[in-house]
Tab-separated table of C-alpha atoms in Angstrom:
chain	number	residue	atom	x	y	z
P	1	MET	CA	10.060	-32.987	7.735
P	2	VAL	CA	12.125	-35.290	5.563
P	3	SER	CA	15.073	-35.279	7.976
P	4	LEU	CA	12.672	-36.332	10.737
P	5	ARG	CA	11.367	-39.114	8.468
P	6	CYS	CA	7.978	-37.445	8.245
P	7	VAL	CA	6.702	-38.116	4.727
P	8	PRO	CA	5.059	-35.052	3.114
P	9	ASN	CA	1.548	-35.714	1.861
P	10	LEU	CA	-0.391	-34.147	-1.006
P	11	VAL	CA	-1.643	-31.285	1.182
P	12	THR	CA	1.941	-30.390	2.132
P	13	TYR	CA	3.025	-30.374	-1.499
P	14	ASN	CA	0.064	-28.192	-2.473
P	15	ILE	CA	0.969	-25.651	0.197
P	16	MET	CA	4.607	-25.555	-0.893
P	17	ILE	CA	3.679	-25.175	-4.566
P	18	ALA	CA	1.261	-22.344	-3.733
P	19	LEU	CA	3.935	-20.530	-1.707
P	20	GLN	CA	6.555	-20.912	-4.424
P	21	ALA	CA	4.125	-19.659	-7.060
P	22	LYS	CA	3.174	-16.693	-4.882
P	23	ALA	CA	6.864	-15.839	-4.558
P	24	THR	CA	7.175	-16.142	-8.394
P	25	ASN	CA	9.597	-19.067	-7.996
P	26	TYR	CA	7.943	-20.920	-10.861
P	27	GLN	CA	10.828	-23.313	-11.535
P	28	SER	CA	10.750	-24.422	-7.903
P	29	ALA	CA	6.981	-24.892	-8.156
P	30	LEU	CA	7.439	-27.124	-11.225
P	31	LYS	CA	10.161	-29.100	-9.417
P	32	LEU	CA	7.777	-29.755	-6.530
P	33	TYR	CA	5.133	-30.865	-9.027
P	34	SER	CA	7.564	-33.435	-10.393
P	35	ASP	CA	8.419	-34.522	-6.847
P	36	ILE	CA	4.737	-35.257	-6.234
P	37	LYS	CA	4.664	-37.765	-9.069
P	38	ASN	CA	8.013	-39.264	-8.066
P	39	ALA	CA	6.655	-39.739	-4.552
P	40	GLY	CA	3.756	-41.739	-5.956
P	41	PHE	CA	1.016	-39.145	-5.426
P	42	GLN	CA	-1.638	-38.275	-7.979
P	43	PRO	CA	-1.879	-34.456	-8.222
P	44	ASP	CA	-5.323	-33.150	-7.326
P	45	LYS	CA	-7.268	-30.603	-9.363
P	46	LYS	CA	-5.773	-27.594	-7.629
P	47	LEU	CA	-2.456	-27.960	-9.402
P	48	PHE	CA	-2.391	-27.635	-13.159
P	49	PHE	CA	-5.106	-27.032	-15.696
P	50	GLU	CA	-3.643	-29.313	-18.354
P	51	GLU	CA	-3.484	-32.177	-15.905
P	52	MET	CA	-7.160	-31.575	-15.154
P	53	LYS	CA	-8.104	-31.734	-18.814
P	54	ARG	CA	-6.188	-34.995	-19.275
P	55	LYS	CA	-8.058	-36.548	-16.366
P	56	ASN	CA	-11.406	-35.152	-17.620
P	57	TRP	CA	-11.882	-32.939	-14.588
P	58	VAL	CA	-14.149	-29.918	-15.108
P	59	PRO	CA	-12.417	-26.613	-14.211
P	60	ASP	CA	-14.452	-24.378	-11.936
P	61	GLU	CA	-14.413	-20.635	-11.253
P	62	PRO	CA	-11.568	-20.715	-8.678
P	63	VAL	CA	-9.312	-22.615	-11.075
P	64	TYR	CA	-9.822	-20.119	-13.884
P	65	GLY	CA	-9.458	-17.281	-11.389
P	66	HIS	CA	-6.108	-18.621	-10.178
P	67	LEU	CA	-4.857	-18.897	-13.752
P	68	VAL	CA	-5.886	-15.319	-14.543
P	69	ASP	CA	-4.193	-14.129	-11.357
P	70	LEU	CA	-1.057	-16.225	-12.004
P	71	TRP	CA	-0.480	-14.908	-15.525
P	72	GLY	CA	-1.327	-11.357	-14.483
P	73	LYS	CA	1.214	-11.375	-11.667
P	74	ALA	CA	3.760	-12.925	-14.016
P	75	GLY	CA	3.417	-9.806	-16.167
P	76	ASN	CA	1.661	-11.499	-19.089
P	77	ALA	CA	-1.605	-9.596	-19.406
P	78	ASP	CA	-2.457	-11.231	-22.739
P	79	LYS	CA	-2.295	-14.736	-21.254
P	80	ALA	CA	-4.393	-13.548	-18.327
P	81	ARG	CA	-7.014	-12.254	-20.772
P	82	ILE	CA	-7.009	-15.545	-22.698
P	83	TRP	CA	-7.867	-17.482	-19.543
P	84	PHE	CA	-10.439	-14.865	-18.579
P	85	GLN	CA	-12.121	-15.299	-21.958
P	86	ALA	CA	-11.874	-19.098	-21.656
P	87	MET	CA	-13.757	-18.812	-18.390
P	88	LEU	CA	-16.526	-16.867	-20.092
P	89	ASP	CA	-16.580	-19.321	-23.016
P	90	ALA	CA	-17.043	-22.147	-20.528
P	91	GLY	CA	-20.234	-20.486	-19.337
P	92	LEU	CA	-18.744	-19.457	-16.002
P	93	CYS	CA	-19.099	-16.003	-14.470
P	94	PRO	CA	-15.940	-14.457	-12.993
P	95	ASN	CA	-16.104	-12.875	-9.576
P	96	VAL	CA	-14.828	-9.414	-8.643
P	97	PRO	CA	-11.365	-10.594	-7.429
P	98	THR	CA	-10.759	-12.322	-10.779
P	99	CYS	CA	-11.738	-9.150	-12.644
P	100	ASN	CA	-9.433	-7.188	-10.354
P	101	SER	CA	-6.563	-9.531	-11.233
P	102	LEU	CA	-7.029	-8.877	-14.954
P	103	LEU	CA	-7.541	-5.160	-14.355
P	104	SER	CA	-4.326	-5.006	-12.331
P	105	ALA	CA	-2.394	-6.734	-15.113
P	106	PHE	CA	-3.508	-4.149	-17.671
P	107	LEU	CA	-2.903	-1.217	-15.319
P	108	ARG	CA	0.651	-2.351	-14.588
P	109	ALA	CA	1.247	-2.450	-18.353
P	110	HIS	CA	-0.428	0.992	-18.714
P	111	ARG	CA	-2.922	-0.520	-21.157
P	112	PHE	CA	-5.797	1.759	-20.215
P	113	PRO	CA	-8.196	0.917	-23.094
P	114	ASP	CA	-7.977	-2.747	-22.061
P	115	ALA	CA	-8.535	-1.761	-18.432
P	116	TYR	CA	-11.616	0.170	-19.588
P	117	GLU	CA	-12.969	-2.996	-21.258
P	118	VAL	CA	-12.498	-4.967	-18.033
P	119	LEU	CA	-14.496	-2.403	-16.064
P	120	GLN	CA	-17.252	-2.401	-18.658
P	121	SER	CA	-17.340	-6.214	-18.581
P	122	MET	CA	-17.706	-6.132	-14.792
P	123	LEU	CA	-20.684	-3.816	-15.018
P	124	ALA	CA	-22.230	-5.820	-17.867
P	125	LEU	CA	-21.964	-8.970	-15.749
P	126	GLY	CA	-23.698	-7.220	-12.856
P	127	LEU	CA	-20.519	-7.080	-10.737
P	128	GLN	CA	-19.975	-4.050	-8.513
P	129	PRO	CA	-16.397	-2.704	-8.441
P	130	SER	CA	-14.984	-3.210	-4.976
P	131	LEU	CA	-12.806	-1.127	-2.702
P	132	GLN	CA	-9.820	-3.043	-4.085
P	133	THR	CA	-10.899	-2.133	-7.635
P	134	TYR	CA	-10.826	1.559	-6.816
P	135	THR	CA	-7.550	1.227	-4.923
P	136	LEU	CA	-5.884	-0.318	-7.981
P	137	LEU	CA	-7.052	2.573	-10.153
P	138	LEU	CA	-6.046	5.275	-7.665
P	139	SER	CA	-2.574	3.785	-7.203
P	140	CYS	CA	-2.135	3.660	-10.961
P	141	CYS	CA	-3.266	7.283	-11.229
P	142	THR	CA	-0.634	8.294	-8.665
P	143	ASP	CA	2.118	6.484	-10.568
P	144	THR	CA	1.235	7.785	-14.040
P	145	ARG	CA	3.735	10.115	-15.638
P	146	THR	CA	1.641	11.922	-18.222
P	147	HIS	CA	-1.377	14.155	-17.914
P	148	GLY	CA	-3.255	12.079	-20.498
P	149	ASP	CA	-2.770	8.855	-18.538
P	150	MET	CA	-3.888	10.579	-15.344
P	151	MET	CA	-7.048	11.821	-17.057
P	152	PHE	CA	-7.766	8.303	-18.340
P	153	CYS	CA	-7.341	6.895	-14.828
P	154	GLY	CA	-9.708	9.564	-13.540
P	155	GLU	CA	-12.331	8.450	-16.055
P	156	LEU	CA	-11.905	4.833	-14.989
P	157	MET	CA	-12.324	5.779	-11.319
P	158	THR	CA	-15.500	7.665	-12.181
P	159	ILE	CA	-16.877	4.638	-14.042
P	160	THR	CA	-16.613	2.486	-10.901
P	161	GLY	CA	-19.227	4.640	-9.174
P	162	HIS	CA	-17.587	3.664	-5.885
P	163	ALA	CA	-18.149	5.701	-2.732
P	164	ALA	CA	-14.383	6.109	-2.440
P	165	HIS	CA	-14.415	8.274	-5.557
P	166	ALA	CA	-17.091	10.544	-4.127
P	167	PHE	CA	-14.982	10.846	-0.970
P	168	LEU	CA	-11.870	11.807	-2.923
P	169	VAL	CA	-13.422	14.299	-5.359
P	170	SER	CA	-15.321	16.035	-2.539
P	171	MET	CA	-12.216	16.355	-0.346
P	172	PRO	CA	-12.291	19.889	1.133
P	173	ALA	CA	-9.235	22.095	1.205
P	174	ALA	CA	-7.559	21.887	4.582
P	175	GLY	CA	-8.536	24.680	6.950
P	176	LEU	CA	-6.275	26.290	9.512
P	177	ASP	CA	-6.297	23.230	11.783
P	178	GLY	CA	-7.338	20.551	9.258
P	179	GLN	CA	-10.446	19.639	11.230
P	180	ASN	CA	-12.705	19.820	8.154
P	181	VAL	CA	-10.587	17.203	6.369
P	182	ARG	CA	-10.486	15.023	9.483
P	183	ASP	CA	-14.283	15.167	9.726
P	184	HIS	CA	-14.580	14.301	6.027
P	185	ALA	CA	-12.233	11.323	6.423
P	186	SER	CA	-13.944	10.186	9.612
P	187	ASN	CA	-17.363	10.151	7.928
P	188	PHE	CA	-15.950	8.050	5.104
P	189	MET	CA	-14.393	5.613	7.590
P	190	ASP	CA	-17.821	5.203	9.176
P	191	LEU	CA	-19.240	4.413	5.750
P	192	MET	CA	-16.526	1.792	5.163
P	193	HIS	CA	-16.832	0.153	8.581
P	194	SER	CA	-17.912	-3.202	7.126
P	195	GLU	CA	-14.847	-3.506	4.872
P	196	ASP	CA	-11.996	-5.681	6.093
P	197	ARG	CA	-8.990	-3.934	7.604
P	198	GLU	CA	-6.611	-4.885	4.799
P	199	SER	CA	-8.889	-3.368	2.166
P	200	LYS	CA	-9.289	-0.165	4.180
P	201	ARG	CA	-5.556	0.027	4.786
P	202	GLY	CA	-4.875	-0.364	1.060
P	203	LEU	CA	-7.276	2.424	0.133
P	204	VAL	CA	-6.118	4.827	2.858
P	205	ASP	CA	-2.518	4.223	1.819
P	206	ALA	CA	-3.392	4.987	-1.816
P	207	VAL	CA	-5.366	8.114	-0.855
P	208	ILE	CA	-2.592	9.560	1.330
P	209	ASP	CA	0.044	8.744	-1.280
P	210	PHE	CA	-2.059	10.420	-3.985
P	211	LEU	CA	-2.716	13.554	-1.912
P	212	HIS	CA	0.900	13.864	-0.856
P	213	LYS	CA	2.299	13.497	-4.370
P	214	SER	CA	-0.343	15.906	-5.678
P	215	GLY	CA	0.969	18.597	-3.343
P	216	LEU	CA	-1.977	18.393	-0.924
P	217	LYS	CA	0.246	17.624	2.040
P	218	ALA	CA	-1.949	19.178	4.725
P	219	GLU	CA	-4.911	17.086	3.523
P	220	ALA	CA	-2.737	13.960	3.447
P	221	SER	CA	-1.640	14.618	7.041
P	222	SER	CA	-5.219	14.986	8.263
P	223	VAL	CA	-6.310	11.733	6.591
P	224	TRP	CA	-3.330	9.975	8.188
P	225	GLU	CA	-4.316	11.236	11.635
P	226	VAL	CA	-7.822	9.805	11.274
P	227	ALA	CA	-6.463	6.497	9.950
P	228	SER	CA	-4.034	6.274	12.853
P	229	GLN	CA	-6.779	6.965	15.397
P	230	ARG	CA	-9.023	4.351	13.728
P	231	ASN	CA	-6.211	1.784	13.950
P	232	VAL	CA	-6.147	1.299	10.181
P	233	TYR	CA	-2.399	0.814	10.596
P	234	PRO	CA	-2.305	-1.429	13.682
P	235	ASP	CA	0.854	-1.077	15.756
P	236	ALA	CA	2.284	1.390	13.219
P	237	LEU	CA	3.179	3.757	16.051
P	238	ARG	CA	4.066	2.548	19.527
P	239	GLU	CA	5.837	4.052	22.533
P	240	LYS	CA	8.024	1.133	23.539
P	241	SER	CA	9.424	2.912	26.570
P	242	SER	CA	9.980	6.409	27.888
P	243	CYS	CA	11.222	8.635	25.051
P	244	TYR	CA	11.530	5.590	22.779
P	245	TRP	CA	9.023	5.453	19.930
P	246	LEU	CA	8.751	2.886	17.143
P	247	ILE	CA	7.056	3.656	13.816
P	248	ASN	CA	6.638	0.952	11.189
P	249	LEU	CA	6.964	2.495	7.727
P	250	TYR	CA	7.582	-0.568	5.600
P	251	VAL	CA	3.859	-1.364	5.248
P	252	MET	CA	3.253	2.054	3.671
P	253	SER	CA	3.816	3.676	0.307
P	254	ASP	CA	6.502	6.360	0.053
P	255	GLY	CA	4.042	9.252	0.287
P	256	THR	CA	2.228	7.723	3.253
P	257	ALA	CA	5.490	6.907	5.030
P	258	VAL	CA	6.733	10.495	4.709
P	259	THR	CA	3.363	11.839	5.878
P	260	ALA	CA	3.189	9.439	8.820
P	261	LEU	CA	6.718	10.226	9.900
P	262	SER	CA	6.197	13.980	9.568
P	263	ARG	CA	3.029	13.904	11.687
P	264	THR	CA	4.623	11.619	14.273
P	265	LEU	CA	7.616	13.904	14.632
P	266	ALA	CA	5.260	16.867	14.970
P	267	TRP	CA	3.549	15.163	17.918
P	268	ILE	CA	6.889	14.720	19.699
P	269	ASP	CA	9.186	17.475	20.934
P	270	ILE	CA	12.448	17.527	19.001
P	271	VAL	CA	15.442	18.662	20.977
P	272	THR	CA	18.882	19.350	19.599
P	273	GLY	CA	21.898	20.710	21.417
P	274	TRP	CA	23.344	19.663	24.743
P	275	GLY	CA	22.425	19.538	28.404
P	276	ARG	CA	23.136	21.745	31.397
P	277	ARG	CA	26.019	19.560	32.606
P	278	SER	CA	27.804	19.477	29.279
P	279	ARG	CA	31.368	20.768	29.270
P	280	VAL	CA	30.459	22.710	26.137
P	281	THR	CA	29.189	26.104	27.213
P	282	GLY	CA	26.083	27.653	25.726
P	283	THR	CA	27.993	30.536	24.197
P	284	SER	CA	30.574	28.393	22.417
P	285	LEU	CA	31.289	28.181	18.706
P	286	VAL	CA	29.492	24.817	18.734
P	287	ARG	CA	26.242	26.520	19.715
P	288	GLN	CA	26.774	29.139	17.045
P	289	SER	CA	27.346	26.453	14.400
P	290	VAL	CA	24.209	24.573	15.424
P	291	GLN	CA	22.161	27.754	15.329
P	292	GLU	CA	23.482	28.655	11.885
P	293	LEU	CA	22.701	25.163	10.597
P	294	LEU	CA	19.111	25.380	11.871
P	295	HIS	CA	18.810	28.778	10.234
P	296	ILE	CA	19.955	27.298	6.903
P	297	PHE	CA	17.260	24.646	7.263
P	298	GLY	CA	14.727	27.448	7.636
P	299	PHE	CA	13.299	26.547	11.044
P	300	ARG	CA	13.752	28.636	14.155
P	301	PHE	CA	14.148	26.203	17.011
P	302	PHE	CA	13.912	28.157	20.234
P	303	THR	CA	15.777	27.955	23.516
P	304	GLU	CA	13.886	26.884	26.611
P	305	ASN	CA	14.206	27.337	30.367
P	306	GLY	CA	17.283	29.461	30.112
P	307	ASN	CA	19.427	26.688	28.654
P	308	SER	CA	21.088	28.526	25.790
P	309	GLY	CA	22.610	25.294	24.480
P	310	CYS	CA	19.272	23.516	23.961
P	311	PHE	CA	17.059	24.182	20.937
P	312	VAL	CA	13.471	22.887	20.963
P	313	GLY	CA	10.831	22.545	18.236
P	314	ARG	CA	7.228	21.401	18.647
P	315	GLY	CA	3.640	21.735	17.473
P	316	GLU	CA	2.232	23.128	14.244
P	317	ALA	CA	5.296	25.237	13.463
P	318	LEU	CA	7.401	22.066	13.561
P	319	SER	CA	4.788	20.222	11.527
P	320	ARG	CA	4.817	22.817	8.756
P	321	TRP	CA	8.600	22.754	8.647
P	322	LEU	CA	8.714	18.963	8.444
P	323	LEU	CA	6.483	19.046	5.359
P	324	GLN	CA	8.923	21.206	3.377
P	325	SER	CA	10.122	19.281	0.327
P	326	TYR	CA	13.830	19.566	1.165
P	327	VAL	CA	13.167	18.280	4.685
P	328	GLU	CA	11.023	15.404	3.435
P	329	ARG	CA	13.919	14.134	1.361
P	330	MET	CA	15.849	13.644	4.599
P	331	HIS	CA	13.084	11.760	6.427
P	332	LEU	CA	13.630	8.326	4.889
P	333	LEU	CA	17.403	8.440	4.410
């Protein structure tokens, strides 16, 4: 803009400061704030709280909420709590996203008693924990390293009273074909139809990750199938051309990515070996080596259509093999 002699206005500066702050480039955000003054602009009340106080502006709920969120994401849960309390002292009522910001700060620091106080404050203020609230707690539960912390997270999830908790604790054990879990997940998706896609994606990702890391891999796979069919992960799996598939794993947690990849591979025939016109004959030492390697991996790929050099795997047998722990470690390499 500057090189084209287009002078940035206050709106442009605000956008740039917000982006730098979101990217945690706080020094760059402060530099832009100085540039505003040097350019002759008067910062508006979206920028800094101290500047607002000096100009006798009255902070509102969004301003306090941004400060709580800013300090929480910066890893300073105590500062976030100070601004949260200042909001209450000013006679303002925080909304659910602001409470979630403070809750997230305490959960990242594994300060569960403080997280408990935040949840109790929400309920005392008449605020209903949201889908994002439960997602934060479930993700924290998955990442905890001690049984005590996991139990505490479980108590916090129960306190929310959210429908997502009822869905998770009533999850049936996967049957032979997983249809009972798919039905359970589908009914829950119907219940959550009014939630925005990003919120549903966040919860489904947390649920699959939790199930997978808890050893309930068949249940995780069935939930993924329903989520994929419901387009919770839009464009996550696409057939770009014949025999050329694209799966986008970067928007998923590790457990969800492994589950998604395993199920996708199970839907597609996997062929290893060589073709009929290959100069390598089907009875060569190469074939023997490939067969021995597959045997070491524990899966019996079978030959098809008389081509002794081609080994094929498909269906549920392939799916079960792909979910073996030693195979999973190879998926994302």
